[in-house]
mmCIF file of C-alpha atoms (C1' of nucleotides) in Angstrom:
data_model
loop_
_atom_site.group_PDB
_atom_site.id
_atom_site.type_symbol
_atom_site.label_atom_id
_atom_site.label_comp_id
_atom_site.label_asym_id
_atom_site.label_seq_id
_atom_site.Cartn_x
_atom_site.Cartn_y
_atom_site.Cartn_z
ATOM 1 C CA MET O 1 73.404 75.660 106.202
ATOM 2 C CA GLU O 2 71.872 75.884 102.988
ATOM 3 C CA PRO O 3 74.048 74.374 100.396
ATOM 4 C CA THR O 4 73.939 77.121 98.030
ATOM 5 C CA GLN O 5 75.596 78.533 100.693
ATOM 6 C CA LYS O 6 78.221 76.761 101.915
ATOM 7 C CA LYS O 7 79.292 75.880 98.781
ATOM 8 C CA LEU O 8 79.688 80.296 98.319
ATOM 9 C CA LEU O 9 81.439 80.123 101.753
ATOM 10 C CA GLY O 10 83.898 77.477 100.596
ATOM 11 C CA VAL O 11 84.940 78.859 97.471
ATOM 12 C CA ALA O 12 85.050 82.160 98.570
ATOM 13 C CA ALA O 13 87.384 81.193 101.610
ATOM 14 C CA GLU O 14 89.484 79.188 99.228
ATOM 15 C CA LEU O 15 90.244 82.728 96.845
ATOM 16 C CA PHE O 16 90.021 85.165 99.806
ATOM 17 C CA ALA O 17 92.811 83.191 101.237
ATOM 18 C CA GLU O 18 94.968 82.607 97.940
ATOM 19 C CA ARG O 19 94.872 86.094 96.886
ATOM 20 C CA GLY O 20 92.938 88.926 99.381
ATOM 21 C CA PHE O 21 89.723 90.794 99.242
ATOM 22 C CA ARG O 22 90.775 93.018 96.798
ATOM 23 C CA ALA O 23 92.068 90.416 94.546
ATOM 24 C CA VAL O 24 88.748 88.434 94.156
ATOM 25 C CA SER O 25 85.746 89.787 92.336
ATOM 26 C CA MET O 26 82.195 88.691 93.685
ATOM 27 C CA ARG O 27 81.531 87.835 89.835
ATOM 28 C CA GLU O 28 84.643 85.202 90.286
ATOM 29 C CA ILE O 29 83.345 83.818 93.260
ATOM 30 C CA SER O 30 80.269 83.497 91.818
ATOM 31 C CA ARG O 31 81.470 81.613 88.606
ATOM 32 C CA SER O 32 83.618 79.000 91.075
ATOM 33 C CA ALA O 33 79.729 78.137 93.063
ATOM 34 C CA GLY O 34 78.311 78.027 89.463
ATOM 35 C CA ILE O 35 75.653 80.573 90.058
ATOM 36 C CA THR O 36 75.279 84.477 88.717
ATOM 37 C CA GLN O 37 77.176 86.857 90.595
ATOM 38 C CA ALA O 38 73.413 88.223 91.420
ATOM 39 C CA ALA O 39 72.661 85.958 93.201
ATOM 40 C CA ILE O 40 75.181 86.318 96.036
ATOM 41 C CA TYR O 41 73.389 88.918 97.191
ATOM 42 C CA HIS O 42 70.556 86.657 98.207
ATOM 43 C CA HIS O 43 72.724 85.255 100.565
ATOM 44 C CA PHE O 44 75.061 87.934 101.853
ATOM 45 C CA THR O 45 74.619 91.687 102.243
ATOM 46 C CA ASN O 46 77.506 92.381 100.393
ATOM 47 C CA LYS O 47 81.397 91.538 99.507
ATOM 48 C CA GLU O 48 82.561 92.178 103.205
ATOM 49 C CA ALA O 49 79.532 90.862 104.833
ATOM 50 C CA LEU O 50 80.713 87.281 102.731
ATOM 51 C CA TYR O 51 84.537 87.962 103.442
ATOM 52 C CA ILE O 52 83.458 88.247 106.938
ATOM 53 C CA ALA O 53 81.231 84.667 106.986
ATOM 54 C CA ALA O 54 83.528 82.619 105.323
ATOM 55 C CA VAL O 55 86.370 83.741 107.288
ATOM 56 C CA GLU O 56 84.502 82.486 110.131
ATOM 57 C CA TYR O 57 83.406 79.442 108.331
ATOM 58 C CA LEU O 58 87.364 79.262 107.923
ATOM 59 C CA TYR O 59 88.048 78.895 111.395
ATOM 60 C CA GLU O 60 85.303 76.857 112.610
ATOM 61 C CA GLY O 61 87.085 74.339 110.493
ATOM 62 C CA GLN O 62 90.214 75.041 112.717
ATOM 63 C CA THR O 63 89.116 74.835 116.198
ATOM 64 C CA THR O 64 87.935 71.402 116.103
ATOM 65 C CA ASP O 65 91.432 70.540 113.838
ATOM 66 C CA LEU O 66 93.128 72.130 116.986
ATOM 67 C CA VAL O 67 91.205 70.088 119.662
ATOM 68 C CA SER O 68 91.958 66.766 118.278
ATOM 69 C CA LEU O 69 95.261 67.830 118.616
ATOM 70 C CA ALA O 70 95.157 68.915 122.473
ATOM 71 C CA SER O 71 93.922 65.006 123.557
ATOM 72 C CA GLN O 72 97.014 63.811 123.091
ATOM 73 C CA GLN O 73 98.695 62.781 126.385
ATOM 74 C CA GLU O 74 102.625 61.785 126.998
ATOM 75 C CA ASP O 75 105.595 63.365 129.342
ATOM 76 C CA PRO O 76 106.385 66.832 128.194
ATOM 77 C CA GLU O 77 109.064 66.671 126.168
ATOM 78 C CA ALA O 78 107.562 64.422 123.786
ATOM 79 C CA LYS O 79 104.512 65.778 123.699
ATOM 80 C CA LEU O 80 106.281 69.068 122.488
ATOM 81 C CA ALA O 81 107.828 66.727 120.250
ATOM 82 C CA VAL O 82 104.635 65.465 118.282
ATOM 83 C CA THR O 83 102.707 69.122 118.736
ATOM 84 C CA VAL O 84 105.719 71.104 116.979
ATOM 85 C CA SER O 85 105.172 67.734 114.113
ATOM 86 C CA ARG O 86 101.346 67.729 113.919
ATOM 87 C CA LEU O 87 101.123 71.507 114.231
ATOM 88 C CA LEU O 88 103.529 71.956 110.911
ATOM 89 C CA THR O 89 101.489 68.960 108.983
ATOM 90 C CA LEU O 90 98.317 70.652 110.152
ATOM 91 C CA PHE O 91 98.972 74.038 108.493
ATOM 92 C CA ASP O 92 101.183 72.631 105.909
ATOM 93 C CA LYS O 93 97.196 71.053 104.868
ATOM 94 C CA GLN O 94 95.588 73.830 105.649
ATOM 95 C CA ALA O 95 97.080 76.956 103.652
ATOM 96 C CA GLN O 96 93.846 78.564 103.819
ATOM 97 C CA PHE O 97 93.871 78.923 107.259
ATOM 98 C CA ARG O 98 97.494 80.565 107.559
ATOM 99 C CA ARG O 99 97.507 82.798 105.475
ATOM 100 C CA ILE O 100 94.234 84.461 105.855
ATOM 101 C CA TYR O 101 95.955 84.583 109.157
ATOM 102 C CA PHE O 102 98.900 86.387 107.484
ATOM 103 C CA ARG O 103 96.196 88.743 105.933
ATOM 104 C CA GLU O 104 94.567 89.198 108.743
ATOM 105 C CA LEU O 105 97.748 90.440 111.249
ATOM 106 C CA LEU O 106 98.409 93.059 107.719
ATOM 107 C CA ASP O 107 94.911 94.012 107.068
ATOM 108 C CA GLY O 108 92.311 93.260 109.866
ATOM 109 C CA ASP O 109 90.791 95.999 111.897
ATOM 110 C CA GLN O 110 89.951 95.606 115.781
ATOM 111 C CA LYS O 111 86.778 94.113 114.467
ATOM 112 C CA ARG O 112 88.083 91.485 112.741
ATOM 113 C CA LEU O 113 91.644 90.643 115.136
ATOM 114 C CA LYS O 114 88.943 90.096 118.202
ATOM 115 C CA LEU O 115 87.242 87.395 116.386
ATOM 116 C CA LEU O 116 90.441 85.606 115.632
ATOM 117 C CA ALA O 117 91.842 86.222 119.326
ATOM 118 C CA ASP O 118 87.865 85.002 120.342
ATOM 119 C CA GLY O 119 87.086 82.086 117.891
ATOM 120 C CA VAL O 120 90.180 80.291 117.368
ATOM 121 C CA PHE O 121 93.034 81.114 119.838
ATOM 122 C CA PRO O 122 91.680 80.434 123.070
ATOM 123 C CA GLU O 123 92.077 76.415 121.982
ATOM 124 C CA ILE O 124 95.128 76.386 121.228
ATOM 125 C CA HIS O 125 96.035 78.815 123.761
ATOM 126 C CA GLU O 126 94.441 76.719 126.512
ATOM 127 C CA PHE O 127 96.288 73.662 124.865
ATOM 128 C CA LEU O 128 100.121 75.394 124.398
ATOM 129 C CA VAL O 129 100.036 77.080 128.062
ATOM 130 C CA GLY O 130 99.677 73.678 129.642
ATOM 131 C CA LEU O 131 101.818 72.250 127.754
ATOM 132 C CA MET O 132 104.638 75.247 128.062
ATOM 133 C CA ALA O 133 103.886 75.496 131.826
ATOM 134 C CA GLN O 134 105.238 72.045 132.551
ATOM 135 C CA LEU O 135 107.982 72.441 129.803
ATOM 136 C CA ALA O 136 108.884 75.646 131.097
ATOM 137 C CA PRO O 137 107.371 77.303 133.908
ATOM 138 C CA HIS O 138 109.897 80.009 134.114
ATOM 139 C CA MET O 139 108.889 81.476 130.796
ATOM 140 C CA ASP O 140 106.149 83.671 129.181
ATOM 141 C CA SER O 141 103.901 80.972 128.464
ATOM 142 C CA HIS O 142 102.101 83.430 126.281
ATOM 143 C CA LEU O 143 104.826 85.006 124.185
ATOM 144 C CA MET O 144 105.590 81.221 123.837
ATOM 145 C CA VAL O 145 102.614 80.919 122.091
ATOM 146 C CA LEU O 146 103.394 83.462 119.248
ATOM 147 C CA ASP O 147 107.023 82.151 119.512
ATOM 148 C CA LEU O 148 105.381 79.026 118.613
ATOM 149 C CA THR O 149 103.222 80.366 116.269
ATOM 150 C CA GLY O 150 105.465 82.755 114.642
ATOM 151 C CA LEU O 151 108.033 79.769 113.827
ATOM 152 C CA ILE O 152 105.318 77.300 112.403
ATOM 153 C CA PHE O 153 103.691 79.306 110.419
ATOM 154 C CA HIS O 154 106.741 81.541 108.583
ATOM 155 C CA HIS O 155 108.705 78.560 107.780
ATOM 156 C CA LEU O 156 105.650 77.179 106.225
ATOM 157 C CA GLU O 157 105.405 80.260 104.004
ATOM 158 C CA ALA O 158 108.937 81.307 103.723
ATOM 159 C CA ARG O 159 109.355 77.764 101.678
ATOM 160 C CA LYS O 160 109.037 79.330 98.648
ATOM 161 C CA LEU O 161 111.567 82.271 99.501
ATOM 162 C CA SER O 162 113.861 79.780 100.850
ATOM 163 C CA ALA O 163 113.203 78.004 97.313
ATOM 164 C CA GLN O 164 114.492 81.154 95.525
ATOM 165 C CA LEU O 165 117.861 81.680 98.142
ATOM 166 C CA ASP O 166 121.620 80.415 97.239
ATOM 167 C CA THR O 167 121.568 78.119 100.719
ATOM 168 C CA GLY O 168 118.033 76.686 99.875
ATOM 169 C CA ARG O 169 118.142 73.335 100.294
ATOM 170 C CA PRO O 170 115.360 70.924 99.528
ATOM 171 C CA LYS O 171 115.839 69.219 102.906
ATOM 172 C CA HIS O 172 114.477 73.173 104.265
ATOM 173 C CA GLN O 173 111.066 72.052 102.479
ATOM 174 C CA LYS O 174 110.812 68.503 104.404
ATOM 175 C CA LEU O 175 108.266 68.643 107.079
ATOM 176 C CA PRO O 176 110.229 65.884 109.423
ATOM 177 C CA TYR O 177 113.366 68.126 108.832
ATOM 178 C CA LEU O 178 111.240 71.488 110.189
ATOM 179 C CA ALA O 179 109.788 69.860 113.361
ATOM 180 C CA ASP O 180 112.936 68.193 113.961
ATOM 181 C CA HIS O 181 114.945 71.499 113.771
ATOM 182 C CA ILE O 182 112.069 73.617 116.126
ATOM 183 C CA VAL O 183 112.037 71.048 118.544
ATOM 184 C CA ALA O 184 115.954 71.408 118.859
ATOM 185 C CA LEU O 185 116.054 75.278 119.045
ATOM 186 C CA LEU O 186 112.795 75.501 121.803
ATOM 187 C CA LEU O 187 114.365 72.869 124.093
ATOM 188 C CA ASN O 188 118.186 73.561 124.174
ATOM 189 C CA GLY O 189 118.559 76.761 122.338
ATOM 190 C CA VAL O 190 121.939 76.865 120.700
ATOM 191 C CA ARG O 191 123.649 76.591 124.081
ATOM 192 C CA ASN O 192 123.600 72.532 124.315
ATOM 193 C CA GLN O 193 123.719 70.125 121.877
ATOM 194 C CA MET P 1 117.023 110.303 90.591
ATOM 195 C CA GLU P 2 114.807 113.280 90.000
ATOM 196 C CA PRO P 3 112.838 114.712 92.754
ATOM 197 C CA THR P 4 109.155 113.719 91.428
ATOM 198 C CA GLN P 5 110.595 110.289 90.760
ATOM 199 C CA LYS P 6 111.863 109.948 94.305
ATOM 200 C CA LYS P 7 108.833 111.192 95.803
ATOM 201 C CA LEU P 8 106.560 109.146 93.773
ATOM 202 C CA LEU P 9 108.763 106.043 95.210
ATOM 203 C CA GLY P 10 108.947 106.846 98.678
ATOM 204 C CA VAL P 11 105.126 107.525 99.167
ATOM 205 C CA ALA P 12 104.208 104.526 96.974
ATOM 206 C CA ALA P 13 105.625 102.208 99.175
ATOM 207 C CA GLU P 14 104.555 103.144 102.002
ATOM 208 C CA LEU P 15 100.908 103.066 101.057
ATOM 209 C CA PHE P 16 101.501 99.556 99.024
ATOM 210 C CA ALA P 17 102.909 98.718 102.527
ATOM 211 C CA GLU P 18 100.477 99.812 104.817
ATOM 212 C CA ARG P 19 97.367 98.627 102.257
ATOM 213 C CA GLY P 20 98.511 95.861 99.406
ATOM 214 C CA PHE P 21 98.962 96.269 96.029
ATOM 215 C CA ARG P 22 95.465 96.460 94.886
ATOM 216 C CA ALA P 23 94.258 98.658 97.878
ATOM 217 C CA VAL P 24 96.146 101.358 96.248
ATOM 218 C CA SER P 25 95.306 103.519 93.278
ATOM 219 C CA MET P 26 97.498 105.455 91.137
ATOM 220 C CA ARG P 27 95.146 108.540 91.792
ATOM 221 C CA GLU P 28 96.034 108.310 95.664
ATOM 222 C CA ILE P 29 99.261 108.070 94.907
ATOM 223 C CA SER P 30 99.833 110.811 92.601
ATOM 224 C CA ARG P 31 97.621 113.127 95.019
ATOM 225 C CA SER P 32 100.093 112.253 97.427
ATOM 226 C CA ALA P 33 103.135 112.910 95.533
ATOM 227 C CA GLY P 34 101.511 116.444 95.115
ATOM 228 C CA ILE P 35 101.358 115.891 91.043
ATOM 229 C CA THR P 36 98.405 113.906 88.731
ATOM 230 C CA GLN P 37 97.479 110.690 88.117
ATOM 231 C CA ALA P 38 98.293 110.878 84.306
ATOM 232 C CA ALA P 39 101.808 112.413 85.206
ATOM 233 C CA ILE P 40 102.793 109.025 86.753
ATOM 234 C CA TYR P 41 103.117 107.159 83.411
ATOM 235 C CA HIS P 42 105.707 109.766 83.119
ATOM 236 C CA HIS P 43 108.200 108.185 85.135
ATOM 237 C CA PHE P 44 106.693 104.683 85.422
ATOM 238 C CA THR P 45 105.185 102.519 82.730
ATOM 239 C CA ASN P 46 102.338 100.946 84.873
ATOM 240 C CA LYS P 47 101.141 100.517 87.800
ATOM 241 C CA GLU P 48 103.142 97.199 88.653
ATOM 242 C CA ALA P 49 106.649 98.576 87.152
ATOM 243 C CA LEU P 50 106.061 102.080 90.238
ATOM 244 C CA TYR P 51 105.168 98.633 92.453
ATOM 245 C CA ILE P 52 108.518 96.902 91.785
ATOM 246 C CA ALA P 53 110.080 100.031 91.885
ATOM 247 C CA ALA P 54 109.271 101.093 94.824
ATOM 248 C CA VAL P 55 109.388 97.691 96.636
ATOM 249 C CA GLU P 56 113.554 98.237 94.985
ATOM 250 C CA TYR P 57 113.480 101.269 96.701
ATOM 251 C CA LEU P 58 112.465 99.520 100.129
ATOM 252 C CA TYR P 59 114.893 96.833 99.998
ATOM 253 C CA GLU P 60 117.703 99.718 99.703
ATOM 254 C CA GLY P 61 117.297 102.031 102.327
ATOM 255 C CA GLN P 62 117.130 98.197 104.256
ATOM 256 C CA THR P 63 120.533 96.396 103.061
ATOM 257 C CA THR P 64 122.240 100.247 104.685
ATOM 258 C CA ASP P 65 120.724 99.575 108.162
ATOM 259 C CA LEU P 66 121.989 96.043 107.864
ATOM 260 C CA VAL P 67 124.534 96.678 107.140
ATOM 261 C CA SER P 68 125.118 98.906 109.812
ATOM 262 C CA LEU P 69 123.553 96.400 112.323
ATOM 263 C CA ALA P 70 126.085 94.163 111.429
ATOM 264 C CA SER P 71 129.215 96.071 112.279
ATOM 265 C CA GLN P 72 129.011 95.586 116.232
ATOM 266 C CA GLN P 73 131.377 93.092 117.694
ATOM 267 C CA GLU P 74 131.187 91.766 121.221
ATOM 268 C CA ASP P 75 131.618 87.719 122.763
ATOM 269 C CA PRO P 76 128.788 85.542 121.024
ATOM 270 C CA GLU P 77 126.136 85.656 123.506
ATOM 271 C CA ALA P 78 126.017 89.473 124.078
ATOM 272 C CA LYS P 79 126.016 89.762 120.667
ATOM 273 C CA LEU P 80 122.595 87.787 119.938
ATOM 274 C CA ALA P 81 121.394 89.873 122.607
ATOM 275 C CA VAL P 82 122.723 93.025 121.156
ATOM 276 C CA THR P 83 121.886 91.812 117.723
ATOM 277 C CA VAL P 84 117.814 90.999 118.519
ATOM 278 C CA SER P 85 117.326 93.476 120.007
ATOM 279 C CA ARG P 86 118.427 95.655 117.389
ATOM 280 C CA LEU P 87 116.774 93.779 114.823
ATOM 281 C CA LEU P 88 113.461 94.341 116.440
ATOM 282 C CA THR P 89 114.339 98.185 116.968
ATOM 283 C CA LEU P 90 114.915 98.333 113.925
ATOM 284 C CA PHE P 91 111.937 96.429 111.894
ATOM 285 C CA ASP P 92 109.561 98.192 114.599
ATOM 286 C CA LYS P 93 110.902 101.471 112.563
ATOM 287 C CA GLN P 94 110.525 99.995 109.505
ATOM 288 C CA ALA P 95 107.132 98.786 109.809
ATOM 289 C CA GLN P 96 106.958 99.258 105.403
ATOM 290 C CA PHE P 97 109.511 97.072 104.910
ATOM 291 C CA ARG P 98 108.100 94.368 107.641
ATOM 292 C CA ARG P 99 105.161 94.853 105.977
ATOM 293 C CA ILE P 100 106.080 94.104 102.224
ATOM 294 C CA TYR P 101 108.087 91.486 103.141
ATOM 295 C CA PHE P 102 105.098 89.813 104.342
ATOM 296 C CA ARG P 103 103.040 90.809 101.071
ATOM 297 C CA GLU P 104 105.347 89.222 99.456
ATOM 298 C CA LEU P 105 105.292 86.358 101.293
ATOM 299 C CA LEU P 106 101.826 85.919 100.533
ATOM 300 C CA ASP P 107 101.042 87.211 97.050
ATOM 301 C CA GLY P 108 104.674 87.812 95.585
ATOM 302 C CA ASP P 109 105.357 85.379 92.454
ATOM 303 C CA GLN P 110 109.285 83.861 91.865
ATOM 304 C CA LYS P 111 110.607 87.388 90.472
ATOM 305 C CA ARG P 112 109.394 89.023 93.080
ATOM 306 C CA LEU P 113 110.507 86.565 95.572
ATOM 307 C CA LYS P 114 114.003 86.604 93.499
ATOM 308 C CA LEU P 115 114.150 90.063 94.684
ATOM 309 C CA LEU P 116 113.817 89.649 97.505
ATOM 310 C CA ALA P 117 115.968 86.921 98.468
ATOM 311 C CA ASP P 118 119.066 88.133 96.772
ATOM 312 C CA GLY P 119 118.242 92.118 97.522
ATOM 313 C CA VAL P 120 118.473 91.966 100.712
ATOM 314 C CA PHE P 121 118.982 88.430 102.288
ATOM 315 C CA PRO P 122 122.198 88.052 101.903
ATOM 316 C CA GLU P 123 123.344 91.166 103.532
ATOM 317 C CA ILE P 124 121.501 90.022 106.634
ATOM 318 C CA HIS P 125 122.343 86.361 106.341
ATOM 319 C CA GLU P 126 126.166 86.585 105.943
ATOM 320 C CA PHE P 127 126.361 88.308 109.084
ATOM 321 C CA LEU P 128 123.930 86.296 110.975
ATOM 322 C CA VAL P 129 125.258 82.988 109.762
ATOM 323 C CA GLY P 130 129.048 84.248 111.103
ATOM 324 C CA LEU P 131 127.090 84.990 114.514
ATOM 325 C CA MET P 132 125.191 81.600 114.308
ATOM 326 C CA ALA P 133 127.786 79.253 113.374
ATOM 327 C CA GLN P 134 129.860 81.121 116.186
ATOM 328 C CA LEU P 135 127.220 80.319 118.867
ATOM 329 C CA ALA P 136 125.351 77.149 117.147
ATOM 330 C CA PRO P 137 127.979 75.124 114.984
ATOM 331 C CA HIS P 138 125.892 72.278 115.067
ATOM 332 C CA MET P 139 122.518 73.666 113.869
ATOM 333 C CA ASP P 140 121.193 74.425 110.744
ATOM 334 C CA SER P 141 122.222 78.122 110.227
ATOM 335 C CA HIS P 142 119.776 78.429 107.325
ATOM 336 C CA LEU P 143 116.793 77.015 109.230
ATOM 337 C CA MET P 144 118.368 79.762 112.044
ATOM 338 C CA VAL P 145 118.206 82.930 109.956
ATOM 339 C CA LEU P 146 114.645 82.105 109.264
ATOM 340 C CA ASP P 147 113.624 81.775 113.154
ATOM 341 C CA LEU P 148 115.233 84.427 114.060
ATOM 342 C CA THR P 149 113.492 86.646 111.147
ATOM 343 C CA GLY P 150 110.692 84.970 111.875
ATOM 344 C CA LEU P 151 110.157 85.521 115.274
ATOM 345 C CA ILE P 152 111.116 88.705 115.075
ATOM 346 C CA PHE P 153 108.748 90.069 112.606
ATOM 347 C CA HIS P 154 105.785 87.591 113.864
ATOM 348 C CA HIS P 155 105.953 89.096 117.751
ATOM 349 C CA LEU P 156 106.355 92.753 115.755
ATOM 350 C CA GLU P 157 103.294 91.714 113.985
ATOM 351 C CA ALA P 158 101.065 89.891 116.447
ATOM 352 C CA ARG P 159 101.098 92.921 118.485
ATOM 353 C CA LYS P 160 97.654 93.995 117.244
ATOM 354 C CA LEU P 161 96.492 90.717 117.530
ATOM 355 C CA SER P 162 98.489 90.113 121.255
ATOM 356 C CA ALA P 163 96.223 93.117 122.246
ATOM 357 C CA GLN P 164 92.862 91.439 121.588
ATOM 358 C CA LEU P 165 93.548 88.538 123.186
ATOM 359 C CA ASP P 166 92.102 88.207 127.079
ATOM 360 C CA THR P 167 95.772 86.959 127.608
ATOM 361 C CA GLY P 168 97.899 90.222 126.476
ATOM 362 C CA ARG P 169 99.575 92.147 128.949
ATOM 363 C CA PRO P 170 100.873 95.653 128.278
ATOM 364 C CA LYS P 171 104.438 94.108 128.356
ATOM 365 C CA HIS P 172 103.944 92.336 125.517
ATOM 366 C CA GLN P 173 104.038 95.057 123.475
ATOM 367 C CA LYS P 174 107.102 96.668 125.204
ATOM 368 C CA LEU P 175 110.756 96.145 122.847
ATOM 369 C CA PRO P 176 113.277 95.341 125.549
ATOM 370 C CA TYR P 177 110.720 92.680 127.251
ATOM 371 C CA LEU P 178 110.430 91.072 123.970
ATOM 372 C CA ALA P 179 113.946 91.023 123.307
ATOM 373 C CA ASP P 180 114.570 89.544 126.382
ATOM 374 C CA HIS P 181 111.984 86.260 126.008
ATOM 375 C CA ILE P 182 113.228 85.881 121.800
ATOM 376 C CA VAL P 183 116.918 85.852 123.702
ATOM 377 C CA ALA P 184 116.370 83.271 126.158
ATOM 378 C CA LEU P 185 114.381 81.285 124.409
ATOM 379 C CA LEU P 186 117.537 81.222 121.455
ATOM 380 C CA LEU P 187 119.797 80.845 124.102
ATOM 381 C CA ASN P 188 118.976 78.133 126.197
ATOM 382 C CA GLY P 189 115.278 76.717 124.504
ATOM 383 C CA VAL P 190 112.688 76.208 128.013
ATOM 384 C CA ARG P 191 115.292 73.392 129.088
ATOM 385 C CA ASN P 192 117.308 75.327 131.256
ATOM 386 C CA GLN P 193 116.340 78.835 133.889
ATOM 387 C "C1'" DG I 1 66.744 81.310 94.476
ATOM 388 C "C1'" DT I 2 68.341 82.409 90.882
ATOM 389 C "C1'" DC I 3 68.233 84.731 86.182
ATOM 390 C "C1'" DT I 4 68.955 89.042 83.109
ATOM 391 C "C1'" DA I 5 69.795 93.209 82.422
ATOM 392 C "C1'" DT I 6 71.698 97.886 84.190
ATOM 393 C "C1'" DA I 7 72.746 101.627 86.851
ATOM 394 C "C1'" DC I 8 77.047 103.737 88.816
ATOM 395 C "C1'" DG I 9 81.301 104.571 90.723
ATOM 396 C "C1'" DT I 10 86.103 104.104 89.805
ATOM 397 C "C1'" DA I 11 89.822 101.526 87.829
ATOM 398 C "C1'" DG I 12 94.082 100.929 84.618
ATOM 399 C "C1'" DA I 13 95.796 103.930 80.939
ATOM 400 C "C1'" DT I 14 96.620 107.361 76.802
ATOM 401 C "C1'" DA I 15 95.842 111.622 73.348
ATOM 402 C "C1'" DG I 16 97.622 115.872 72.996
ATOM 403 C "C1'" DA I 17 97.955 120.912 74.294
ATOM 404 C "C1'" DC I 18 100.714 123.909 77.195
ATOM 405 C "C1'" DG H 1 107.562 117.119 82.522
ATOM 406 C "C1'" DT H 2 103.005 118.082 83.807
ATOM 407 C "C1'" DC H 3 98.268 118.942 83.420
ATOM 408 C "C1'" DT H 4 92.738 118.192 80.803
ATOM 409 C "C1'" DA H 5 89.971 114.924 79.078
ATOM 410 C "C1'" DT H 6 88.813 110.950 77.955
ATOM 411 C "C1'" DC H 7 88.828 105.935 76.378
ATOM 412 C "C1'" DT H 8 87.184 101.771 78.378
ATOM 413 C "C1'" DA H 9 86.940 97.748 81.089
ATOM 414 C "C1'" DC H 10 85.553 96.283 85.611
ATOM 415 C "C1'" DG H 11 84.085 96.288 89.906
ATOM 416 C "C1'" DT H 12 79.638 96.316 93.155
ATOM 417 C "C1'" DA H 13 75.534 96.821 93.703
ATOM 418 C "C1'" DT H 14 70.413 97.247 92.534
ATOM 419 C "C1'" DA H 15 65.399 96.190 90.215
ATOM 420 C "C1'" DG H 16 62.671 93.101 88.531
ATOM 421 C "C1'" DA H 17 60.966 88.553 85.684
ATOM 422 C "C1'" DC H 18 60.834 83.936 86.597
#
DNA sequence: GTCTATACGTAGATAGAC
DNA sequence: GTCTATCTACGTATAGAC
């Protein structure tokens, strides 16, 4: 891929993730990429095409990260602990992906959700289904994936809100503390200490 | 409150929840409210003020729903089951609130998050903390609230995505099935059948 | 492949009549 | 309290030179 095109995809992904499709202008993207606004149209037919391409670009980087996550091998419960911990650190770092995920849930049409479902979910799904089949053959593994992604993404994104709550504590922002909490919940529920 | 003002808040909340702040124009809101665009400025100083007022209007209706949720009294585990089930049906119906919640997590500034934290969270938090204190005195109740809201909101909002997944099943869209799954997970985790 | 210049629509907001 | 008319700014997108 040409360097200008790559640069455009990078800055577009960053801006779109941070502020959303409508709140980012082509002029702003071009400025961040170091070219003029008109020049974008040499690389992408319109704003929507650039958005789609930027999101796909973001998904690509994501699947490779997830594949490397799946390479670990240990006993099931330790595996879960490592997985939760690594998912937390991964999506803490990859805030762009996390935010685009939420934005697509809210505003994505059928076509764009299909992109997400086919482009990035299979990797993590296959890995987690394998893990859950070991841990909990009696549970619905598809829902377990949504449980886990929901818990992790929500905890990470809700930290800003958590900080505003009277009951918010500094430890609630710390990833290891979050990881321990989530693993304990997933393994034992509330019934067993 | 004047009927026109109330009407404006209602349609504004609906449109902002569905499509987001930037994607909704003052002209569109005025059209839905049956007045002209200029007339809005008699009631609200600008678009942002209308947005804030609409969100607060949405929060108000929400707290009363949550208070009625809290009135139930049974043994702790049955209480959890009823609570999860009612939260699912409540926020399935109140999609506007659910979507605004996600939008505020993504785009809300400190002031707007404070509005959410002080305006609606205390009600549900107090109720759930009481429930969790009975169920799981050893767990972090603040995180438990975020667990529960994350699970419920994410499952509801992810149904569109779930439908696109190869592994998506019709039963995954059904609230009672979701409720049973979430309750089982919260009570037992994956360790115990 | 990138530039300058510009067309064209639509946005938020205001002025002033009724 | 709502209207019509209008201002001004900014958005996407295109035309054509280099």
